[in-house]
Amino acid sequence: GLSLAGMDVWAWVFSFIALACITLGTLLQKKIKQAPQQVMPLQFLLTLLMCFVLLPQTTVPTDFSFGYWMPVLWPGVVISVVAQLLLYKLIQGGNVVNITSFFYLVPIVTAILDFLVWGHAMSLTEIFGMAAIVLGIVLGKIVVLGGCGIIKKKTNGDVRHRCFYVE
């Protein structure tokens, strides 16, 4: 469980500073009117530069083998760069609410991969939690009214209703 025992005060301080910087960056980023494909390379380049600047300060042992680079490059390149570019592409072409609601599936996919790759069994609480997440996503996508979901869409001032069914 979570415990304060053995936690350095500086870890908490820097965590809150990071949270404040992320929040401030998100608020400031709303003002940027450029396409993400134009802005993201600069953000990633500056982040990489800061990592290289801070690398000599670290005490983490590195051996620069394949076993080192694969876990570093996967979240650094695939998850950060490719996944974010894919996200922005999906947002441009679709409904933002439908796309972002699938972020809630990340813990489920992670737990399933943990089971398939490492063989870590899931507890009943974790399985119920995953079911609750899926149920929340389904309920968030449809409003049940008399066995039928209602979508309200304003077109030229009038509201149109459409019934759909989940198969």
mmCIF file of C-alpha atoms in Angstrom:
data_model
loop_
_atom_site.group_PDB
_atom_site.id
_atom_site.type_symbol
_atom_site.label_atom_id
_atom_site.label_comp_id
_atom_site.label_asym_id
_atom_site.label_seq_id
_atom_site.Cartn_x
_atom_site.Cartn_y
_atom_site.Cartn_z
ATOM 1 C CA GLY A 1 0.000 0.000 0.000
ATOM 2 C CA LEU A 2 0.901 3.645 -0.022
ATOM 3 C CA SER A 3 2.966 4.708 2.951
ATOM 4 C CA LEU A 4 4.978 7.757 3.922
ATOM 5 C CA ALA A 5 7.583 5.575 5.623
ATOM 6 C CA GLY A 6 10.888 5.923 3.851
ATOM 7 C CA MET A 7 9.654 8.671 1.529
ATOM 8 C CA ASP A 8 11.982 11.590 1.119
ATOM 9 C CA VAL A 9 10.430 15.040 1.523
ATOM 10 C CA TRP A 10 12.160 16.147 -1.683
ATOM 11 C CA ALA A 11 10.307 13.448 -3.619
ATOM 12 C CA TRP A 12 7.021 15.025 -2.538
ATOM 13 C CA VAL A 13 8.256 18.546 -3.277
ATOM 14 C CA PHE A 14 9.415 17.679 -6.777
ATOM 15 C CA SER A 15 6.240 15.684 -7.439
ATOM 16 C CA PHE A 16 4.101 18.719 -6.641
ATOM 17 C CA ILE A 17 6.388 20.976 -8.696
ATOM 18 C CA ALA A 18 6.014 18.567 -11.630
ATOM 19 C CA LEU A 19 2.227 18.547 -11.167
ATOM 20 C CA ALA A 20 2.155 22.358 -11.125
ATOM 21 C CA CYS A 21 4.326 22.528 -14.269
ATOM 22 C CA ILE A 22 2.144 20.014 -16.110
ATOM 23 C CA THR A 23 -0.995 21.931 -15.129
ATOM 24 C CA LEU A 24 0.510 25.268 -16.157
ATOM 25 C CA GLY A 25 1.790 23.786 -19.419
ATOM 26 C CA THR A 26 -1.645 22.378 -20.221
ATOM 27 C CA LEU A 27 -3.294 25.737 -19.596
ATOM 28 C CA LEU A 28 -0.708 27.583 -21.691
ATOM 29 C CA GLN A 29 -0.937 24.992 -24.459
ATOM 30 C CA LYS A 30 -4.601 25.859 -25.000
ATOM 31 C CA LYS A 31 -3.465 29.211 -26.398
ATOM 32 C CA ILE A 32 -1.318 27.591 -29.111
ATOM 33 C CA LYS A 33 -3.076 27.696 -32.455
ATOM 34 C CA GLN A 34 -0.568 25.523 -34.343
ATOM 35 C CA ALA A 35 -1.223 21.926 -35.364
ATOM 36 C CA PRO A 36 0.124 19.316 -32.924
ATOM 37 C CA GLN A 37 2.387 17.897 -35.651
ATOM 38 C CA GLN A 38 4.187 21.246 -35.739
ATOM 39 C CA VAL A 39 4.480 21.753 -31.970
ATOM 40 C CA MET A 40 5.133 18.226 -30.675
ATOM 41 C CA PRO A 41 8.578 17.716 -32.272
ATOM 42 C CA LEU A 42 9.841 20.812 -30.457
ATOM 43 C CA GLN A 43 8.375 19.602 -27.161
ATOM 44 C CA PHE A 44 9.931 16.171 -27.530
ATOM 45 C CA LEU A 45 13.282 17.623 -28.589
ATOM 46 C CA LEU A 46 13.412 19.906 -25.533
ATOM 47 C CA THR A 47 12.440 17.006 -23.281
ATOM 48 C CA LEU A 48 15.186 14.842 -24.759
ATOM 49 C CA LEU A 49 17.677 17.677 -24.308
ATOM 50 C CA MET A 50 16.704 18.034 -20.631
ATOM 51 C CA CYS A 51 17.123 14.275 -20.149
ATOM 52 C CA PHE A 52 20.659 14.467 -21.551
ATOM 53 C CA VAL A 53 21.430 17.470 -19.345
ATOM 54 C CA LEU A 54 20.238 15.615 -16.234
ATOM 55 C CA LEU A 55 21.777 12.246 -17.192
ATOM 56 C CA PRO A 56 25.148 12.927 -15.482
ATOM 57 C CA GLN A 57 23.277 13.714 -12.251
ATOM 58 C CA THR A 58 21.629 10.307 -12.057
ATOM 59 C CA THR A 59 22.860 7.355 -10.051
ATOM 60 C CA VAL A 60 20.839 4.804 -12.019
ATOM 61 C CA PRO A 61 23.210 2.133 -13.338
ATOM 62 C CA THR A 62 23.157 1.809 -17.108
ATOM 63 C CA ASP A 63 24.798 -0.757 -19.341
ATOM 64 C CA PHE A 64 23.482 0.521 -22.697
ATOM 65 C CA SER A 65 22.631 -3.004 -23.891
ATOM 66 C CA PHE A 66 19.507 -4.096 -25.773
ATOM 67 C CA GLY A 67 17.928 -4.939 -22.414
ATOM 68 C CA TYR A 68 18.469 -1.315 -21.418
ATOM 69 C CA TRP A 69 17.455 0.431 -24.650
ATOM 70 C CA MET A 70 14.278 -1.522 -25.379
ATOM 71 C CA PRO A 71 12.476 -0.470 -22.163
ATOM 72 C CA VAL A 72 13.760 3.088 -22.628
ATOM 73 C CA LEU A 73 12.781 3.454 -26.278
ATOM 74 C CA TRP A 74 9.363 1.794 -26.027
ATOM 75 C CA PRO A 75 7.769 4.400 -23.703
ATOM 76 C CA GLY A 76 9.971 7.178 -25.050
ATOM 77 C CA VAL A 77 9.263 6.728 -28.743
ATOM 78 C CA VAL A 78 6.272 4.450 -29.224
ATOM 79 C CA ILE A 79 4.071 5.582 -26.351
ATOM 80 C CA SER A 80 5.067 9.234 -26.246
ATOM 81 C CA VAL A 81 5.546 10.148 -29.896
ATOM 82 C CA VAL A 82 3.609 7.616 -31.971
ATOM 83 C CA ALA A 83 0.654 7.264 -29.591
ATOM 84 C CA GLN A 84 0.211 11.019 -29.223
ATOM 85 C CA LEU A 85 0.385 11.593 -32.977
ATOM 86 C CA LEU A 86 -2.193 8.836 -33.436
ATOM 87 C CA LEU A 87 -4.380 10.396 -30.730
ATOM 88 C CA TYR A 88 -4.320 13.814 -32.420
ATOM 89 C CA LYS A 89 -5.076 12.207 -35.781
ATOM 90 C CA LEU A 90 -8.077 10.401 -34.289
ATOM 91 C CA ILE A 91 -9.289 13.564 -32.569
ATOM 92 C CA GLN A 92 -9.129 15.482 -35.848
ATOM 93 C CA GLY A 93 -11.220 12.856 -37.608
ATOM 94 C CA GLY A 94 -13.726 11.878 -34.941
ATOM 95 C CA ASN A 95 -15.703 12.685 -31.856
ATOM 96 C CA VAL A 96 -13.370 13.739 -29.037
ATOM 97 C CA VAL A 97 -15.620 12.308 -26.306
ATOM 98 C CA ASN A 98 -15.737 8.874 -27.945
ATOM 99 C CA ILE A 99 -11.971 8.774 -28.442
ATOM 100 C CA THR A 100 -10.897 10.074 -25.031
ATOM 101 C CA SER A 101 -13.312 7.791 -23.164
ATOM 102 C CA PHE A 102 -11.163 4.858 -24.277
ATOM 103 C CA PHE A 103 -8.307 6.161 -22.095
ATOM 104 C CA TYR A 104 -10.132 4.476 -19.230
ATOM 105 C CA LEU A 105 -9.306 1.141 -20.899
ATOM 106 C CA VAL A 106 -5.551 1.645 -20.368
ATOM 107 C CA PRO A 107 -5.491 0.038 -16.872
ATOM 108 C CA ILE A 108 -7.486 -2.922 -18.187
ATOM 109 C CA VAL A 109 -5.132 -3.502 -21.110
ATOM 110 C CA THR A 110 -2.153 -3.116 -18.763
ATOM 111 C CA ALA A 111 -3.553 -5.687 -16.311
ATOM 112 C CA ILE A 112 -4.336 -8.133 -19.119
ATOM 113 C CA LEU A 113 -0.833 -7.731 -20.584
ATOM 114 C CA ASP A 114 0.632 -8.197 -17.095
ATOM 115 C CA PHE A 115 -1.268 -11.475 -16.845
ATOM 116 C CA LEU A 116 -0.398 -12.674 -20.368
ATOM 117 C CA VAL A 117 3.278 -11.665 -20.343
ATOM 118 C CA TRP A 118 4.302 -12.118 -16.713
ATOM 119 C CA GLY A 119 1.632 -14.509 -15.458
ATOM 120 C CA HIS A 120 0.520 -12.283 -12.586
ATOM 121 C CA ALA A 121 -2.918 -13.451 -11.554
ATOM 122 C CA MET A 122 -5.659 -10.874 -11.093
ATOM 123 C CA SER A 123 -7.616 -10.709 -7.873
ATOM 124 C CA LEU A 124 -11.391 -10.713 -7.801
ATOM 125 C CA THR A 125 -11.322 -7.033 -6.804
ATOM 126 C CA GLU A 126 -9.253 -6.173 -9.894
ATOM 127 C CA ILE A 127 -11.629 -8.093 -12.154
ATOM 128 C CA PHE A 128 -14.639 -6.310 -10.635
ATOM 129 C CA GLY A 129 -12.802 -3.009 -11.064
ATOM 130 C CA MET A 130 -12.215 -3.746 -14.745
ATOM 131 C CA ALA A 131 -15.865 -4.665 -15.191
ATOM 132 C CA ALA A 132 -16.864 -1.391 -13.517
ATOM 133 C CA ILE A 133 -14.634 0.569 -15.913
ATOM 134 C CA VAL A 134 -16.143 -1.146 -18.966
ATOM 135 C CA LEU A 135 -19.652 -0.634 -17.607
ATOM 136 C CA GLY A 136 -18.878 3.050 -16.991
ATOM 137 C CA ILE A 137 -17.675 3.478 -20.564
ATOM 138 C CA VAL A 138 -20.773 1.766 -21.960
ATOM 139 C CA LEU A 139 -23.087 3.825 -19.749
ATOM 140 C CA GLY A 140 -21.230 6.978 -20.685
ATOM 141 C CA LYS A 141 -21.764 6.314 -24.363
ATOM 142 C CA ILE A 142 -25.497 5.633 -24.274
ATOM 143 C CA VAL A 143 -28.368 7.081 -22.313
ATOM 144 C CA VAL A 144 -30.826 4.299 -21.700
ATOM 145 C CA LEU A 145 -34.413 5.418 -22.152
ATOM 146 C CA GLY A 146 -37.059 2.770 -22.693
ATOM 147 C CA GLY A 147 -34.475 0.284 -23.980
ATOM 148 C CA CYS A 148 -33.164 2.717 -26.547
ATOM 149 C CA GLY A 149 -30.358 5.258 -26.518
ATOM 150 C CA ILE A 150 -31.173 8.839 -27.464
ATOM 151 C CA ILE A 151 -28.733 11.051 -29.318
ATOM 152 C CA LYS A 152 -29.605 14.734 -29.407
ATOM 153 C CA LYS A 153 -28.167 16.625 -32.331
ATOM 154 C CA LYS A 154 -28.910 20.252 -33.077
ATOM 155 C CA THR A 155 -29.267 20.961 -36.751
ATOM 156 C CA ASN A 156 -30.394 24.436 -37.795
ATOM 157 C CA GLY A 157 -31.966 25.087 -34.416
ATOM 158 C CA ASP A 158 -34.120 21.945 -34.151
ATOM 159 C CA VAL A 159 -33.243 18.928 -32.040
ATOM 160 C CA ARG A 160 -33.257 15.521 -33.742
ATOM 161 C CA HIS A 161 -33.580 12.258 -31.885
ATOM 162 C CA ARG A 162 -32.204 8.968 -33.103
ATOM 163 C CA CYS A 163 -32.589 5.544 -31.535
ATOM 164 C CA PHE A 164 -29.735 3.038 -31.628
ATOM 165 C CA TYR A 165 -29.095 -0.367 -30.148
ATOM 166 C CA VAL A 166 -25.912 -1.914 -28.795
ATOM 167 C CA GLU A 167 -25.274 -5.358 -30.277
#
